[in-house]
Short mmCIF file of C-alpha atoms and ligand atoms in Angstrom, two decimals:
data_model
loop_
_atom_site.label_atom_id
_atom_site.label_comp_id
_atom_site.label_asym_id
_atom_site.label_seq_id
_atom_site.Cartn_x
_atom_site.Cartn_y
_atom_site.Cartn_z
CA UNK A 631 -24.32 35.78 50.80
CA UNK A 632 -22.12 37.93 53.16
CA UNK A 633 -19.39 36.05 54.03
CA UNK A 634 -16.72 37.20 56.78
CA UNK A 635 -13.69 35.18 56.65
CA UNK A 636 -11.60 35.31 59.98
CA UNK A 637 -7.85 34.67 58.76
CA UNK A 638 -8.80 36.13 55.20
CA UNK A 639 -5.05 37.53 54.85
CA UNK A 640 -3.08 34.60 55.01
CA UNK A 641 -1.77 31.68 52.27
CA UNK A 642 -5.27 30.13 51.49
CA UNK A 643 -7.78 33.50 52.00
CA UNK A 644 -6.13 35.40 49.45
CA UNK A 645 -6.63 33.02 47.22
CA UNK A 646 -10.66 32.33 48.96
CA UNK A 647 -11.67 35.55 48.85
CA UNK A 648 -11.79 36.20 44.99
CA UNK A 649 -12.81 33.30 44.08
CA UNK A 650 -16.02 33.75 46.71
CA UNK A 651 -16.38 37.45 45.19
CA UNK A 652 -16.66 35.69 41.72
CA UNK A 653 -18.98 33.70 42.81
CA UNK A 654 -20.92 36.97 43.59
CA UNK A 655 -20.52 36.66 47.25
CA UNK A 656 -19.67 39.69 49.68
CA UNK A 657 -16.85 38.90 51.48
CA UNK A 658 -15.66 40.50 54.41
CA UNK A 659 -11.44 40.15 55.04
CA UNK A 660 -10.48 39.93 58.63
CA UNK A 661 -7.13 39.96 59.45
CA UNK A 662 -4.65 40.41 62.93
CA UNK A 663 -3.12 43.25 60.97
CA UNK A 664 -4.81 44.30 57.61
CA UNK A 665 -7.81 43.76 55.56
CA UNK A 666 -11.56 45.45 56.08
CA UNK A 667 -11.99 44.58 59.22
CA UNK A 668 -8.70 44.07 62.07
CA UNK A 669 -8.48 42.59 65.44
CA UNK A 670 -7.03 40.00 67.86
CA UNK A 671 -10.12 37.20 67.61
CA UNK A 672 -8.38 35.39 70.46
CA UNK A 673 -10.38 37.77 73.00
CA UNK A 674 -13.94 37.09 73.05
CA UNK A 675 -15.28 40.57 72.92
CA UNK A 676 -13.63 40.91 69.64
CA UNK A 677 -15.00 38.19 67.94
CA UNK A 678 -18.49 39.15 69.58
CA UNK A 679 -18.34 43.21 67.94
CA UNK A 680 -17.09 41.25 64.52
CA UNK A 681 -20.07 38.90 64.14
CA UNK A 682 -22.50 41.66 65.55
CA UNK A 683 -21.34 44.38 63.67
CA UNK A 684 -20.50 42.48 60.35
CA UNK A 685 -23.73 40.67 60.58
CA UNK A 686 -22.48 37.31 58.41
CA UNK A 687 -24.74 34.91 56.85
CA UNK A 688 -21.62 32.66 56.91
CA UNK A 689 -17.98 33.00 58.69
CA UNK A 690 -15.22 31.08 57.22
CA UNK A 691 -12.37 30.68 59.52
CA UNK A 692 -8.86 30.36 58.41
CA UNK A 693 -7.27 32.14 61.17
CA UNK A 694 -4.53 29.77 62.70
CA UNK A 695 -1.10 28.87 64.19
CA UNK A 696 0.26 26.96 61.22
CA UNK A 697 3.46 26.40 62.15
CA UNK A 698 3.84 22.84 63.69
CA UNK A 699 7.16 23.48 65.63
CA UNK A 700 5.99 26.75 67.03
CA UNK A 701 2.41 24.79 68.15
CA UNK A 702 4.94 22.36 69.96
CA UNK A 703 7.54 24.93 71.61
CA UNK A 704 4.44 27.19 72.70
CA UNK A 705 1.18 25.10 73.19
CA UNK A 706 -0.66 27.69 75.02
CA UNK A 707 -0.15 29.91 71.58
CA UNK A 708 -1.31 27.05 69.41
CA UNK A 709 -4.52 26.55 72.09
CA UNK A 710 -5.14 30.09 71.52
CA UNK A 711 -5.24 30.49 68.03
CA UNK A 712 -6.53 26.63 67.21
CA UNK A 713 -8.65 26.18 69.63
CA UNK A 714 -10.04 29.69 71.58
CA UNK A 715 -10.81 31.56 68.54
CA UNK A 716 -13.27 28.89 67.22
CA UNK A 717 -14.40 28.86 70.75
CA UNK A 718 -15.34 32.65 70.31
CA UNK A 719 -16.76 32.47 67.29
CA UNK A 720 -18.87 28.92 68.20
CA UNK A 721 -19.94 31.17 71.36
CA UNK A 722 -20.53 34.65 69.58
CA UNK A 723 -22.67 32.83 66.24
CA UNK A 724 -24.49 31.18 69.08
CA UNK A 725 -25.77 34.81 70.72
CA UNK A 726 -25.61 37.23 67.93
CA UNK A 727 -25.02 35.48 64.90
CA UNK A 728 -28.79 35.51 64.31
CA UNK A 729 -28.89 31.92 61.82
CA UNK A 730 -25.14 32.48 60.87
CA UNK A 731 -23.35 29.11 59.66
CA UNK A 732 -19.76 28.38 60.70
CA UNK A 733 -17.22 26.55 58.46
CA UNK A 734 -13.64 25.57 60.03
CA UNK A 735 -11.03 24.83 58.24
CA UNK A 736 -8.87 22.16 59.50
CA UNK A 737 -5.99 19.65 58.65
CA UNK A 738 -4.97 16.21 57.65
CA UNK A 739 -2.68 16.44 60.35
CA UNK A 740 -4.93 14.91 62.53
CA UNK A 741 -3.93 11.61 60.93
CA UNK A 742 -1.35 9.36 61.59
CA UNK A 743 -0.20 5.53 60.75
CA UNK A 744 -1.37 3.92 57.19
CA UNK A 745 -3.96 6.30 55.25
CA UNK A 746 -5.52 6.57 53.54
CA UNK A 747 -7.68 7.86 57.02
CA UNK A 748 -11.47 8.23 57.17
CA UNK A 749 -12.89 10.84 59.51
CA UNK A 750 -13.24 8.58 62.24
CA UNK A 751 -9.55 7.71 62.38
CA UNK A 752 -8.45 10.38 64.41
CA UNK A 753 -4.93 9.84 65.84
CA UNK A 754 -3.28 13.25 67.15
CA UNK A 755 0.80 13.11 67.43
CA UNK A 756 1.24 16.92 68.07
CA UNK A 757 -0.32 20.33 69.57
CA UNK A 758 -1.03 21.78 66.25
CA UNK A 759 -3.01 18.51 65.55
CA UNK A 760 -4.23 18.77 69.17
CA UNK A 761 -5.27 21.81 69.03
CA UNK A 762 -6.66 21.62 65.60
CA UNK A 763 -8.76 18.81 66.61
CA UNK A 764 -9.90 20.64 69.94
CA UNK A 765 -11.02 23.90 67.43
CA UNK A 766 -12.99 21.33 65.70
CA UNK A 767 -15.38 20.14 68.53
CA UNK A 768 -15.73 23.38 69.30
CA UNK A 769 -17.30 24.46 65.89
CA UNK A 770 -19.14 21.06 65.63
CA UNK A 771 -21.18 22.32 68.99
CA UNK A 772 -22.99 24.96 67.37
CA UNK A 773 -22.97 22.07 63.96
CA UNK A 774 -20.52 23.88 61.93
CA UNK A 775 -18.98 22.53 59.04
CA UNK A 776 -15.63 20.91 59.38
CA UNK A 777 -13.00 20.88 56.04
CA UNK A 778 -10.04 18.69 56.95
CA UNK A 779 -7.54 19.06 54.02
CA UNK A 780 -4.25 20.15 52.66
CA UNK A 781 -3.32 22.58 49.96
CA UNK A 782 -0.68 23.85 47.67
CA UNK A 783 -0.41 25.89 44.88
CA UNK A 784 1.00 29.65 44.08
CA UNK A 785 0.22 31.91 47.28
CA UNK A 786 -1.59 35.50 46.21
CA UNK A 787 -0.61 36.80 49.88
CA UNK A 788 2.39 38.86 50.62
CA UNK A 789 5.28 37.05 52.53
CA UNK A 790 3.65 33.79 52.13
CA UNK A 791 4.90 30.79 50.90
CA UNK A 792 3.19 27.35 49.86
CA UNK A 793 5.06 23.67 49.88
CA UNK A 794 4.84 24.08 46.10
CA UNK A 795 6.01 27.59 46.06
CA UNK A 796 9.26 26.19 48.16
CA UNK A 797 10.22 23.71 45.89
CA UNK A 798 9.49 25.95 42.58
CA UNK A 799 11.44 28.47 43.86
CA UNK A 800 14.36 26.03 45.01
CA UNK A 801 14.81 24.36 41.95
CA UNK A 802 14.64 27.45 39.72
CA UNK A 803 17.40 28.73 41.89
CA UNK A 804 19.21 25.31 41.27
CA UNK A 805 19.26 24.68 45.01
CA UNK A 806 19.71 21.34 46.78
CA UNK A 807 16.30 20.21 48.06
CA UNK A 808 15.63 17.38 50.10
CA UNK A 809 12.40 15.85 49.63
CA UNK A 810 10.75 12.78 51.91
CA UNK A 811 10.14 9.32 50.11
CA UNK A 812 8.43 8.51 53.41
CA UNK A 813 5.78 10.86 53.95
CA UNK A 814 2.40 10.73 51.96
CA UNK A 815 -0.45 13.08 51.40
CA UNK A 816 -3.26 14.27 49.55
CA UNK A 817 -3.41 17.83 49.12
CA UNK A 818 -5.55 19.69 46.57
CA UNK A 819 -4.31 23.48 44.42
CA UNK A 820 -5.73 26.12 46.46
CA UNK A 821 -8.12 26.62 43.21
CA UNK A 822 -9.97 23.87 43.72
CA UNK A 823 -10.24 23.72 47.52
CA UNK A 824 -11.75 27.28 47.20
CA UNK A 825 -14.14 26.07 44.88
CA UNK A 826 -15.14 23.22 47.09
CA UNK A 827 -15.44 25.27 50.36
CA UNK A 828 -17.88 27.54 48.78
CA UNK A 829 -19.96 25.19 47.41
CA UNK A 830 -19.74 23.52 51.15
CA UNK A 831 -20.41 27.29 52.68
CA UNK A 832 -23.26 27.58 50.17
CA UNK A 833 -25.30 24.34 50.74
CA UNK A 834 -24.90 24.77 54.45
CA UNK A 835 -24.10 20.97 55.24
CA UNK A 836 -23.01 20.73 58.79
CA UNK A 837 -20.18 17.66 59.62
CA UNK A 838 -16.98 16.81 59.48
CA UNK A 839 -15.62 16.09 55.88
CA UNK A 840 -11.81 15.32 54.48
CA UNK A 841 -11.77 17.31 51.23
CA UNK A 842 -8.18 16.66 49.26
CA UNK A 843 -7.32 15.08 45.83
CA UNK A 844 -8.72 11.63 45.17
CA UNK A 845 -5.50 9.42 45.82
CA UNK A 846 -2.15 11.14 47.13
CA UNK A 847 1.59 10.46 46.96
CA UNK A 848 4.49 10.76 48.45
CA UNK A 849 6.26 14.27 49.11
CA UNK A 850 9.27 13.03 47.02
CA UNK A 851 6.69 11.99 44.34
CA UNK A 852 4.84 15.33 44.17
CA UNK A 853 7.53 17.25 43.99
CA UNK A 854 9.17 15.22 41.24
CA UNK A 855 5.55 15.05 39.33
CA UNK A 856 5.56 19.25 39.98
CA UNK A 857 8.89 19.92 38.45
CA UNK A 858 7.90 17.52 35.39
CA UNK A 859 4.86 19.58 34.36
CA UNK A 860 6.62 22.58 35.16
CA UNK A 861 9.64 21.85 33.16
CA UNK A 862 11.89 22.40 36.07
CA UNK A 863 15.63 20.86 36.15
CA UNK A 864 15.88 18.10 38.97
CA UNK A 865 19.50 17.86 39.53
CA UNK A 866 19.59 19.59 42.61
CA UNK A 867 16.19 17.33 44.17
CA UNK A 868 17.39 14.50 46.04
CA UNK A 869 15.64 11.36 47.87
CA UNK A 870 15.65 11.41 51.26
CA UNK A 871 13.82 10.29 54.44
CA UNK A 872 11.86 12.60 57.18
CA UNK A 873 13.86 10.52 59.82
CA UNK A 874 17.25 11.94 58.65
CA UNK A 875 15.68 15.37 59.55
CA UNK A 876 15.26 16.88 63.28
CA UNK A 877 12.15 18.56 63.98
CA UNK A 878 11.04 20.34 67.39
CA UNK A 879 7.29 18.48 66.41
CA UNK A 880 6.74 14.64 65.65
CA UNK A 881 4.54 14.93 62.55
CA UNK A 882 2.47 12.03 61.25
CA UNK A 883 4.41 10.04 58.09
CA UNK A 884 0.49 9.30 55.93
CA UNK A 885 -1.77 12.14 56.06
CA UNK A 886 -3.70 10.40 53.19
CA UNK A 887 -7.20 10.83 53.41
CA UNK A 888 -10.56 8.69 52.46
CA UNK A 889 -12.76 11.37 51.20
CA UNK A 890 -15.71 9.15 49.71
CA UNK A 891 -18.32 11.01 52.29
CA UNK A 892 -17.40 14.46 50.74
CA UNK A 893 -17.79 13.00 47.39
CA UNK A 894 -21.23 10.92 48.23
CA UNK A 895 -22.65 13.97 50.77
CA UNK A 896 -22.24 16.73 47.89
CA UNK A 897 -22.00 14.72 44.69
CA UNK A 898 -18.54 15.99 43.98
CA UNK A 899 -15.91 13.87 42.04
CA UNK A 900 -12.30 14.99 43.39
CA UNK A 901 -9.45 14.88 40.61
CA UNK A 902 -6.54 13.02 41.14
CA UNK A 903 -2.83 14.49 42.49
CA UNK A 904 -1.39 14.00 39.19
CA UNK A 905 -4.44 16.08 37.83
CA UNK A 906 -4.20 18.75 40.78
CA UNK A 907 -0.21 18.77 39.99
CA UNK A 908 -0.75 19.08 36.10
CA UNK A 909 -3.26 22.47 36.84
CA UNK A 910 -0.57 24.07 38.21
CA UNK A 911 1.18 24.44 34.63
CA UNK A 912 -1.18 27.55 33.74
CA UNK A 913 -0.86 28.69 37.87
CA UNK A 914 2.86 29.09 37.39
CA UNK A 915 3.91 29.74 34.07
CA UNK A 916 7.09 28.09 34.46
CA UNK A 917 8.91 26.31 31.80
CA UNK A 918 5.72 26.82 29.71
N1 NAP B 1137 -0.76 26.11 55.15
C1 NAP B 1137 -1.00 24.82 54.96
O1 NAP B 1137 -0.24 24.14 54.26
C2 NAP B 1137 -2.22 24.16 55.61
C3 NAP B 1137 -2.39 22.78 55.44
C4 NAP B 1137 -3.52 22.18 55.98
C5 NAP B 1137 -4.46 22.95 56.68
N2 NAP B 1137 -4.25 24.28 56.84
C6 NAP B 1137 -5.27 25.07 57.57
O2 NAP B 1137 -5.81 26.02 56.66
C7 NAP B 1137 -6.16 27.20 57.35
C8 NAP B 1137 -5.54 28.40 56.64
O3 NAP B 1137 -4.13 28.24 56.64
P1 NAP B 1137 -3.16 29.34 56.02
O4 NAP B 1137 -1.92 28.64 55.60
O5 NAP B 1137 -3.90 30.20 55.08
O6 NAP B 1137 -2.80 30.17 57.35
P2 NAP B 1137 -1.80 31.40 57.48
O7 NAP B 1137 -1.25 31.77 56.16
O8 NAP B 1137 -0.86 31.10 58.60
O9 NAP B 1137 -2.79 32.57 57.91
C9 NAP B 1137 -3.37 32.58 59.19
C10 NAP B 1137 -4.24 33.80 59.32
O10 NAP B 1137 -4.76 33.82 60.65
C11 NAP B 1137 -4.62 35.12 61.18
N3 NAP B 1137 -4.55 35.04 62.63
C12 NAP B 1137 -3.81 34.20 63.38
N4 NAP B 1137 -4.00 34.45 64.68
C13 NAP B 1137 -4.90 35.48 64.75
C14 NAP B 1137 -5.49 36.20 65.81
N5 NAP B 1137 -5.19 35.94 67.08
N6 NAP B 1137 -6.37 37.18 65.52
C15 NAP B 1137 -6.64 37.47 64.23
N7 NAP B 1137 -6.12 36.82 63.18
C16 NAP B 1137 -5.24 35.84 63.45
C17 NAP B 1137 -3.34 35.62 60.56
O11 NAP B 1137 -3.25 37.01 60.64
P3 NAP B 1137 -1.78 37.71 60.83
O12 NAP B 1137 -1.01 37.35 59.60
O13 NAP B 1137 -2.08 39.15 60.93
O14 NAP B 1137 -1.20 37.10 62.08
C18 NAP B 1137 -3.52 35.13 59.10
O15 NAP B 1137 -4.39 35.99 58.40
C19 NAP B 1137 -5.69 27.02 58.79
O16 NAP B 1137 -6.80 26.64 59.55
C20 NAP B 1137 -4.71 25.87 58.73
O17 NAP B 1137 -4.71 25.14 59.92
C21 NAP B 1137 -3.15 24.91 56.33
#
């Protein structure tokens, strides 16, 4: 299939894009600034020429206003890149995308209070989850697929940094990292979520699904479960709570999520954290 992927040169395309190529896809790599094809997607004409003159059987978009505190301190940028450019792309797929499926990748961050959250259990404390959310119904209009998730693992793209990438790189350095007992997840490596998305792209399913590891942990717990299998020296990693830190964002405590409809829609079984964290021994070749 030819896939364009809007947001391809960021933390989770460059690791997306190969492993769709692999899969003997033909991707196309849109980016703000590089890759095949260039362009600000937040104006509609844009996305319109991109879908028209690309001619996609699928677009994946990644393209996205990650940062939490900047969503906060700017909400009309995290509206514009959360929210309008899945607008466009809803609106241009609709007119020229002649049969063209739509997958958006979301977060877990539209979660809060005890997870682990089914899709349902929307509670939004924030304007990245906000707008996040908003992008969403906006690609579920035109019956898009919807991946709500988190990921880690080492980033392939240039100046970009992963949770997991922080913390390896902290501790190697023997620097003093804080890391929260009180905030949970369940992310998945950025292998396996690229795996997952294609097969979504592929069968064409359209919904909302939460697609992350099978249980989850705490932050504190990952990262001390990362260093292990890495080999990494913990002296400088210390137990603390997301309380004792300011932020400019409130950000949910338990982004856990229920994915049983992912697993019963496309007969997948998810592997556990631990198993996710373990993988990441041949990813980073640390303390091997
Ligand atoms: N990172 C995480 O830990 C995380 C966790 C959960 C969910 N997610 C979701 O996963 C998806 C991918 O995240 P990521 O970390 O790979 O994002 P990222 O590294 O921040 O990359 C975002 C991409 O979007 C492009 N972009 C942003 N605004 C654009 C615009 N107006 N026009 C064209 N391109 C634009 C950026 O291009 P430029 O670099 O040129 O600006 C970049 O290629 C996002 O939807 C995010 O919400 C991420």
């Amino acid at each position: 299939m030819r896939v364009l992927i809007t947001g391809a040169t960021g933390l989770l395309g460059a690791t997306l894009a190969p492993a769709l190529e692999l899969r003997g896809h033909v991707v196309v790599r849109h980016g703000r600034r590089a890759g095949d094809v260039r362009g600000d997607i937040t104006v509609p004409d844009v996305v319109e020429q991109l879908v028209a003159g690309e001619r996609p059987g699928a677009v994946i978009n990644l393209a996205a206003l990650t940062n939490v505190d900047q969503c906060e301190s700017d909400p009309n940028a995290a509206f514009l890149q959360n929210t309008r450019i899945v607008e466009n792309l809803a609106n241009a797929i609709e007119t020229r995308g002649n049969g063209c499926r739509l997958l958006q990748v979301s977060t877990d961050h539209v979660y809060d209070g005890v997870g682990p959250h089914g899709e349902e259990a929307v509670h939004l404390v924030n304007y990245y989850a906000f707008s996040k959310y908003a992008g969403e119904r906006a690609a579920a209009r035109i019956s898009g697929t919807i991946v709500r998730t988190n990921f880690f693992g080492p980033s392939q793209a240039s100046g970009q940094h992963s949770f997991s990438d922080w913390i390896v790189g902290a501790l190697t350095r023997r620097e003093t990292v804080r890391v929260f007992d009180d905030v949970f997840f369940s992310p998945l490596s950025m292998a396996a979520l690229s795996g997952y998305i294609a097969h979504m792209m592929e069968s064409g399913v359209p919904g909302t699904f939460n697609v992350g590891s099978r249980d989850g942990m705490s932050k504190a717990q990952f990262c001390f479960a990362l260093a292990a299998a890495l080999g990494l020296p913990t002296d400088t990693m210390h137990h603390a709570l997301s309380t004792d830190r300011a932020h400019a964002a409130r950000r949910p405590k338990d982004m856990r999520m229920n994915c049983d409809r992912f697993q019963e829609r496309f007969g997948v079984q998810l592997p556990s954290l631990q198993q996710e964290i373990e993988s990441m021994r041949s990813h980073y070749h640390a303390g091997a």
